[in-house]
Tab-separated table of C-alpha atoms in Angstrom:
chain	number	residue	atom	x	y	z
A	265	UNK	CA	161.137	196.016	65.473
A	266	UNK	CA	158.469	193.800	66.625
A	267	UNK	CA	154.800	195.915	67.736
A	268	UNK	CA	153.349	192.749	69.600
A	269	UNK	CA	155.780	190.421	71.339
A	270	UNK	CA	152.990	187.563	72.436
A	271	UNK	CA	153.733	184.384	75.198
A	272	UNK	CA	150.795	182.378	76.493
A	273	UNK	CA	147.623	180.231	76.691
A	274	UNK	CA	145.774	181.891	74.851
A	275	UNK	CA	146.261	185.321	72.891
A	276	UNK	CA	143.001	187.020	70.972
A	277	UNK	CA	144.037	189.926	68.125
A	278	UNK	CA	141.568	191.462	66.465
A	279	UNK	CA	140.788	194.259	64.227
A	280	UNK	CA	144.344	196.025	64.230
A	281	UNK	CA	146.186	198.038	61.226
A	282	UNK	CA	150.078	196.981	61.495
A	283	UNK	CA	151.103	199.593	59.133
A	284	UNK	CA	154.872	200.854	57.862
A	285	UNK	CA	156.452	198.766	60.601
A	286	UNK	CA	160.477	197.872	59.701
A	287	UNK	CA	163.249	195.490	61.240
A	288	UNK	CA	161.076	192.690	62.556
A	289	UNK	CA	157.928	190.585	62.575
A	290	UNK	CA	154.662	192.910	63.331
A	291	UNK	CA	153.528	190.205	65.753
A	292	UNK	CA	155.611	187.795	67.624
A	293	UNK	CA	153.169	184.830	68.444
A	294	UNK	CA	155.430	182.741	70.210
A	295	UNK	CA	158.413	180.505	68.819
A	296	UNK	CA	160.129	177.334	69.030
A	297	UNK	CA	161.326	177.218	72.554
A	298	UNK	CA	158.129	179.021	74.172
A	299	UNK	CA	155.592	177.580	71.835
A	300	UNK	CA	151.377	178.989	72.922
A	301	UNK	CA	148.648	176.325	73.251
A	302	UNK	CA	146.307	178.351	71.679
A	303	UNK	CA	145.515	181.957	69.802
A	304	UNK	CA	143.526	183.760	67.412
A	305	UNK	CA	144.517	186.746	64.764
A	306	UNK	CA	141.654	187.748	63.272
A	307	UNK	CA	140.454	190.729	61.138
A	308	UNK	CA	144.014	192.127	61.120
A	309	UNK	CA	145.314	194.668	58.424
A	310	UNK	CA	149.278	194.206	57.722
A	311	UNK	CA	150.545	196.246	54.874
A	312	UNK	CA	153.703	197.766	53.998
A	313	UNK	CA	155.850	196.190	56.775
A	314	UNK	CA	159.561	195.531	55.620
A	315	UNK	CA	162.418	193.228	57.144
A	316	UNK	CA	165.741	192.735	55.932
A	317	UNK	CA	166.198	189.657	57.977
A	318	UNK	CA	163.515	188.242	59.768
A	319	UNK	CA	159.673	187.686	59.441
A	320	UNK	CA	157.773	190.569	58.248
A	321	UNK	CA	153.959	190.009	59.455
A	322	UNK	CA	154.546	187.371	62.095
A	323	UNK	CA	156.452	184.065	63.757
A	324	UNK	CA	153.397	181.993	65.269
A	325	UNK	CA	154.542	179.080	67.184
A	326	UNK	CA	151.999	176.398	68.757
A	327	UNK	CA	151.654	173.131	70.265
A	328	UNK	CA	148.470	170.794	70.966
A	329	UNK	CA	147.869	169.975	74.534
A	330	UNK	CA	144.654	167.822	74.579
A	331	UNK	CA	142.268	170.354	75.338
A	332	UNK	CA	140.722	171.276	71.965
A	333	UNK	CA	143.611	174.424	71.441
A	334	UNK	CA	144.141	175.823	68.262
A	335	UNK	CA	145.878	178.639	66.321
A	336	UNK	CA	143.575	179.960	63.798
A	337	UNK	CA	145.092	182.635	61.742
A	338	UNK	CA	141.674	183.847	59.226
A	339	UNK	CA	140.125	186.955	57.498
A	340	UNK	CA	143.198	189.101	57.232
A	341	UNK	CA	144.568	191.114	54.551
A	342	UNK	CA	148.376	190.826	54.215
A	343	UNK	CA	149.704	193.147	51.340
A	344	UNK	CA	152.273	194.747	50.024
A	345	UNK	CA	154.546	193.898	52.763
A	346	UNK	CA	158.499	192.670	52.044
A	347	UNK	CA	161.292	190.784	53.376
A	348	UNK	CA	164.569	189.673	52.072
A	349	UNK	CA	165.538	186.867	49.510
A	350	UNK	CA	165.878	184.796	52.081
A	351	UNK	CA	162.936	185.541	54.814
A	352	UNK	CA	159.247	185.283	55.138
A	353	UNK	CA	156.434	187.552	55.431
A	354	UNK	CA	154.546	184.830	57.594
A	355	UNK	CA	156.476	181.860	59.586
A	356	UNK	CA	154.691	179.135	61.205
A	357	UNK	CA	156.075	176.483	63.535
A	358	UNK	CA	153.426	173.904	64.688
A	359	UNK	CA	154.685	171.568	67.010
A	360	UNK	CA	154.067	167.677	65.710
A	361	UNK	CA	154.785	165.827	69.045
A	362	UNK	CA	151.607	164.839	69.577
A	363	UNK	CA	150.013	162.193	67.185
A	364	UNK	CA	146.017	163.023	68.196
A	365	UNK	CA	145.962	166.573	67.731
A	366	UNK	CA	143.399	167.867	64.891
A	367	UNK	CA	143.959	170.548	62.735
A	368	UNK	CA	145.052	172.503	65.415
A	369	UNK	CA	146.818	175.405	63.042
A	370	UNK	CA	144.400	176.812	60.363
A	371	UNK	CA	145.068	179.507	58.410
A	372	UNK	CA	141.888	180.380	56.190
A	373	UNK	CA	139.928	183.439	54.636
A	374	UNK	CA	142.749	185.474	54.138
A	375	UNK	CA	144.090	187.908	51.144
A	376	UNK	CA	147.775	187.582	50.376
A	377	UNK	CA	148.408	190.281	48.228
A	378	UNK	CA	151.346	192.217	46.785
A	379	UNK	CA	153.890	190.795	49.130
A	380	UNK	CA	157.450	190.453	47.874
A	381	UNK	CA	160.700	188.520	49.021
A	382	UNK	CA	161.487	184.914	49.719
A	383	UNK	CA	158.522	182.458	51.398
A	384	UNK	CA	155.087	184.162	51.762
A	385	UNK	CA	153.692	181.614	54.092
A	386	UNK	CA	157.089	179.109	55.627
A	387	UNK	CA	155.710	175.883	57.846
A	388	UNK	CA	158.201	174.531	59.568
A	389	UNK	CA	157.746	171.561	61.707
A	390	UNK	CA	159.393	168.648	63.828
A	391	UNK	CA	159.682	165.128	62.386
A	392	UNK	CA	156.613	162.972	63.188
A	393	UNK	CA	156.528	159.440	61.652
A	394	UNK	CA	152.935	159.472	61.551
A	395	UNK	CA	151.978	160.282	58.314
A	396	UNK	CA	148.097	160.487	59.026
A	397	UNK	CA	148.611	163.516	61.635
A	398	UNK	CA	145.974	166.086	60.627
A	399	UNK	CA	146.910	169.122	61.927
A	400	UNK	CA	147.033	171.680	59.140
A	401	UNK	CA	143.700	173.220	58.114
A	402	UNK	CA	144.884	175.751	54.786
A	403	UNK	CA	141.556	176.912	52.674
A	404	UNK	CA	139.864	179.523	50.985
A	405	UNK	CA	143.069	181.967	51.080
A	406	UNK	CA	143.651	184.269	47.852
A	407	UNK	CA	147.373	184.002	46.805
A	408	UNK	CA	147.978	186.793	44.382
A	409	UNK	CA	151.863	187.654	45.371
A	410	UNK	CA	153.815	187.460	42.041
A	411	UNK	CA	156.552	189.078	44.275
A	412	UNK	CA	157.758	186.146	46.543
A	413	UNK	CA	159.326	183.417	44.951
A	414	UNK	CA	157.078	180.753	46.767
A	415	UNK	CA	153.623	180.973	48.350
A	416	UNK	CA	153.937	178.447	50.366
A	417	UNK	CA	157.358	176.954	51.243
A	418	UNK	CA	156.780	173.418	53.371
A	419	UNK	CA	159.428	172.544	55.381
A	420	UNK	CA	157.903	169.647	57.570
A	421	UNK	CA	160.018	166.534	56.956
A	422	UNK	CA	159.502	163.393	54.526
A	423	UNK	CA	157.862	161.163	56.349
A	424	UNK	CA	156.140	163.327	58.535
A	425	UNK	CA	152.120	164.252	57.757
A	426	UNK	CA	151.733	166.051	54.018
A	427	UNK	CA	149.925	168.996	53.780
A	428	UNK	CA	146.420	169.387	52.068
A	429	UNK	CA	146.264	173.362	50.711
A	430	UNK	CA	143.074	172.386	48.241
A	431	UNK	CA	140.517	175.314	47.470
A	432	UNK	CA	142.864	178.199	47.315
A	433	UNK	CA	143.158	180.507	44.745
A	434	UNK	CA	146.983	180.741	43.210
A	435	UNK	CA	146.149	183.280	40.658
A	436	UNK	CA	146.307	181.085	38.021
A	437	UNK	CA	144.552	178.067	36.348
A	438	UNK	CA	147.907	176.496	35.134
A	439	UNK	CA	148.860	173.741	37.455
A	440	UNK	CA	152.843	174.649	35.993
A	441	UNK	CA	151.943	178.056	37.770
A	442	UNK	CA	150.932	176.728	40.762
A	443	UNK	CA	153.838	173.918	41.080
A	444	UNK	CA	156.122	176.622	40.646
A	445	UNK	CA	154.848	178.598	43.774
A	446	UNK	CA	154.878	175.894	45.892
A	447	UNK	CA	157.635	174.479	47.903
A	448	UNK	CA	157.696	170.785	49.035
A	449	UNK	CA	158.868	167.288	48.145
A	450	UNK	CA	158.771	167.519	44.321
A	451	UNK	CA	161.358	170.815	44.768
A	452	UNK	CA	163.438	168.704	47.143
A	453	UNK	CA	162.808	165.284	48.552
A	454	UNK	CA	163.440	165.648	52.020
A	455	UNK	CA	160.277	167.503	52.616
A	456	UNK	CA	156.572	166.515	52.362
A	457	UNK	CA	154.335	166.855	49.797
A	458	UNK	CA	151.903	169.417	49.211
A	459	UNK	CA	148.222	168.375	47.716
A	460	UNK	CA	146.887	171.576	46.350
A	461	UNK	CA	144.016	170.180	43.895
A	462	UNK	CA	141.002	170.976	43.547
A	463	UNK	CA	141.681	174.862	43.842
A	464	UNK	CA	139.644	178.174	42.840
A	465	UNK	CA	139.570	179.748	39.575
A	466	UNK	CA	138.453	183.097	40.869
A	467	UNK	CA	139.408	184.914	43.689
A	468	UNK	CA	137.345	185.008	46.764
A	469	UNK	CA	135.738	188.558	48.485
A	470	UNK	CA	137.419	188.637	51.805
A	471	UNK	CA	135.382	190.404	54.425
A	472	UNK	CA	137.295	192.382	56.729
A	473	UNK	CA	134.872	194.476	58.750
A	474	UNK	CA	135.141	194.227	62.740
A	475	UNK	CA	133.104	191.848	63.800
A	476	UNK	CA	132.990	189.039	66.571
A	477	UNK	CA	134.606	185.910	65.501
A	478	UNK	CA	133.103	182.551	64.710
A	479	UNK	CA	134.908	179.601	63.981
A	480	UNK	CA	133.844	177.073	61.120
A	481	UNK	CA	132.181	173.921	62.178
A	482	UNK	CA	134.504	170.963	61.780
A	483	UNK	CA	134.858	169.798	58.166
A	484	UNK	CA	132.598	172.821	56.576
A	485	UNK	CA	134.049	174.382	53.756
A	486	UNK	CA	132.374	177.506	51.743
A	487	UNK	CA	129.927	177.226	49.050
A	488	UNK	CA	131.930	177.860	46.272
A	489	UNK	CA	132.742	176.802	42.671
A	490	UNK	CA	135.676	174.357	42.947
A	491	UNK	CA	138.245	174.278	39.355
A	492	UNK	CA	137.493	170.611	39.087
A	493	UNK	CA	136.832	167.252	40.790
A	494	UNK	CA	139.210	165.976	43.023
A	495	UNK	CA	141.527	163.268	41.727
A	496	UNK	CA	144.096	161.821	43.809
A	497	UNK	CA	146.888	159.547	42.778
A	498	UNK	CA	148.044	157.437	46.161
A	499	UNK	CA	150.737	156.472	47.598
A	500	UNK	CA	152.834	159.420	46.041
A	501	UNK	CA	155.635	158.945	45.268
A	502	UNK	CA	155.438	155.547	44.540
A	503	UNK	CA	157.535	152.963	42.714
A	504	UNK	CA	155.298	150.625	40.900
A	505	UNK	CA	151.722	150.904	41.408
A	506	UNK	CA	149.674	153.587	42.926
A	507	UNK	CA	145.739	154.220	42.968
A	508	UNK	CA	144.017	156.965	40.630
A	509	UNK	CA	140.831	158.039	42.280
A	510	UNK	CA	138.112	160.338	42.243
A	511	UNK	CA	135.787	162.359	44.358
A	512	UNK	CA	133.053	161.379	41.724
A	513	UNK	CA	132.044	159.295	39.370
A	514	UNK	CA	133.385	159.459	35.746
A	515	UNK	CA	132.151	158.116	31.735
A	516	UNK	CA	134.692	157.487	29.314
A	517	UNK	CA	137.138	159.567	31.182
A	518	UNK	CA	140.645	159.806	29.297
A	519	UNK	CA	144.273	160.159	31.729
A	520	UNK	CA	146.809	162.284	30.370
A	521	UNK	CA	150.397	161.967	31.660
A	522	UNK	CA	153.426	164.089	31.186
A	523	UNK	CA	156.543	164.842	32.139
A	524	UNK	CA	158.748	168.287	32.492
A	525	UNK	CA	159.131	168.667	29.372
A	526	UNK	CA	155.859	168.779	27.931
A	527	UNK	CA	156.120	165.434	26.372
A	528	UNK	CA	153.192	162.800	26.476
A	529	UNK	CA	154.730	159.622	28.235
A	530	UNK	CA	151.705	158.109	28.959
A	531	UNK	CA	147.834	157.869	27.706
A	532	UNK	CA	144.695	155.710	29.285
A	533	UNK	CA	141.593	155.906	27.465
A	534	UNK	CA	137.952	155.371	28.488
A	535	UNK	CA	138.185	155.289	32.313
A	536	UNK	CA	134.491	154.660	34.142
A	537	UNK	CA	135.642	153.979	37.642
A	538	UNK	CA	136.295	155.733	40.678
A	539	UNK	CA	139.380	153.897	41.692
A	540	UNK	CA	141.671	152.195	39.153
A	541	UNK	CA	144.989	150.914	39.669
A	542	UNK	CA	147.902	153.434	37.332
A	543	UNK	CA	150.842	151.026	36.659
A	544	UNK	CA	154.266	153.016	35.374
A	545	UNK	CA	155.427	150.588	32.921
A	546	UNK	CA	158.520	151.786	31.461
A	547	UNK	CA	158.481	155.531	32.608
A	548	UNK	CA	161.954	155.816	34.018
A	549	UNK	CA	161.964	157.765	37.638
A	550	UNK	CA	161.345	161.406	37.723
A	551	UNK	CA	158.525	163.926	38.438
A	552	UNK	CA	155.220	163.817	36.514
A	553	UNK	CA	152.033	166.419	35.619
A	554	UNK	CA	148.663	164.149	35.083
A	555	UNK	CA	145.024	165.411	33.343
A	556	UNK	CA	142.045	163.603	33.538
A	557	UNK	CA	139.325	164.826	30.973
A	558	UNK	CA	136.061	163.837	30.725
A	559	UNK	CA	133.650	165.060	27.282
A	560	UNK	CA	136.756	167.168	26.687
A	561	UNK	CA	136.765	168.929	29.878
A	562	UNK	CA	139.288	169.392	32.178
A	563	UNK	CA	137.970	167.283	35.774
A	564	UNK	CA	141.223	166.618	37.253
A	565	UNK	CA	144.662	167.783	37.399
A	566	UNK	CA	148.038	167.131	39.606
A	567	UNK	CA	151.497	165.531	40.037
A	568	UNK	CA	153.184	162.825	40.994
A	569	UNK	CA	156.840	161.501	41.654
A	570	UNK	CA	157.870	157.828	40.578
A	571	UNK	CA	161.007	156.320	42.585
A	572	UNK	CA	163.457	153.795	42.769
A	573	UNK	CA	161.939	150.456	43.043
């Protein structure tokens, strides 16, 4: 059953071993109905927990209440834990009442390995029709869980904020690998959508020692080598026109676009600008993968969904 059963302000767990535990999540860090302003799991070894039909590592539940709270969840190693077909090793349920908040649940410097079942990491959230809400902070995690048939399953509503899970490492350079372990609005269009680009080609050293805990300045990400430079097609979907940009300046860059099958639908050569405007022509509705090269290099990479006008 459950080791930690949590309610509160503020909760603080730190350098624990949840070992071999069975029938329930290792911690219990509140849930929808008794939701904690703020907590911290840090340093925390889970391995080899096992649930037929529940959460395996954890349900964390949170909401904002103006003063600064936040559920960090960073520098843990979760491995070779399992739940069923239908379950979750990790289940988090961030409250999205309130439209200020600030990335308020961030889940960073961790090592997801070896885990098996359904969802390794499930969001669930309330609708919120403001799109802009910034409340999910997801970085510098190692995803190596071949095991679970999605990574990260998002089930926060259309219309409510999408979720930015760049500079990860997915195990993989293949952007068909990484689609595939991700859950969101492409997979079924009542959810958001998940922005994954630009993400890590190499895994990152996770360091678990006991120490005290200090949070990341707002906005400061590690010094690491990035896969490529961030491109961004916006508003996605779209229906007629949407905006290719990116994070740098490009020469002579060329924009690849295909669709499930493989098949080049589209081609745009010599691109020099940060911010063009990508028309769809004739390209009949559907989902879409998109490469921007630049002296035959790889810069950019991602997806995008065209709709009913």
């Amino acid at each position: 059953g459950t080791t930690m059963d949590l309610q509160g302000s503020f909760d603080t767990i730190t350098c624990n071993t949840f070992l071999n535990n069975s029938g329930g999540p290792a911690i219990h860090w509140g849930d929808h109905s008794n939701p904690i302003a703020s907590g911290l799991i840090f340093n925390n070894l889970f391995e080899g927990n096992s649930a037929s039909d529940a959460s395996v590592v954890l349900i964390g539940a949170g909401y904002y209440s103006g003063y600064n709270d936040t559920l960090i969840f960073a520098n843990n190693i979760v491995r070779n834990n399992s739940c069923s077909a239908s379950g979750s090793c990790c289940h988090f349920e961030p409250y999205l009442v309130n439209y200020y908040a600030g990335q308020y649940l961030r889940i960073y410097d961790n090592l997801f390995t070896g885990n098996a079942g359904g969802n390794l990491l499930l969001l669930h959230g309330d609708q919120n029709s403001n799109a802009s809400f910034d409340f999910f902070y997801l970085k510098t995690n190692d995803f190596e869980d071949p095991g679970c048939t999605y990574e990260l399953y998002n089930d926060v509503p259309y219309g409510s904020p999408n979720l930015y899970a760049d500079n990860n490492y997915w195990s993989s350079s293949s952007v068909s690998h990484i689609d595939s372990v991700i859950y969101d609005y492409f997979d079924f269009a009542n959810q958001s959508v998940v922005y994954y680009p630009p993400f890590l080609t190499t895994p990152l050293p996770i360091d678990s020692t006991c120490r005290p805990f200090v949070d990341m300045p707002e906005g400061v990400l590690h010094n690491i080598a990035r896969s490529e430079t961030e491109v961004k097609i916006y508003p996605n979907p779209f229906s007629d026109q949407a905006i290719l940009q990116t994070s740098s300046p490009v020469h002579d860059a060329s924009l690849t676009v295909t669709d499930c099958l493989g098949q080049n639908v589209m081609s745009i050569q010599h691109i020099s600008e940060t911010s063009m405007i990508l028309s769809r022509g004739e390209l009949p509705c559907g989902l879409y993968f998109f490469r921007l090269t630049e002296d035959q290099k790889t810069i950019g990479t991602g997806k995008f969904m065209i709709v009913e006008r």
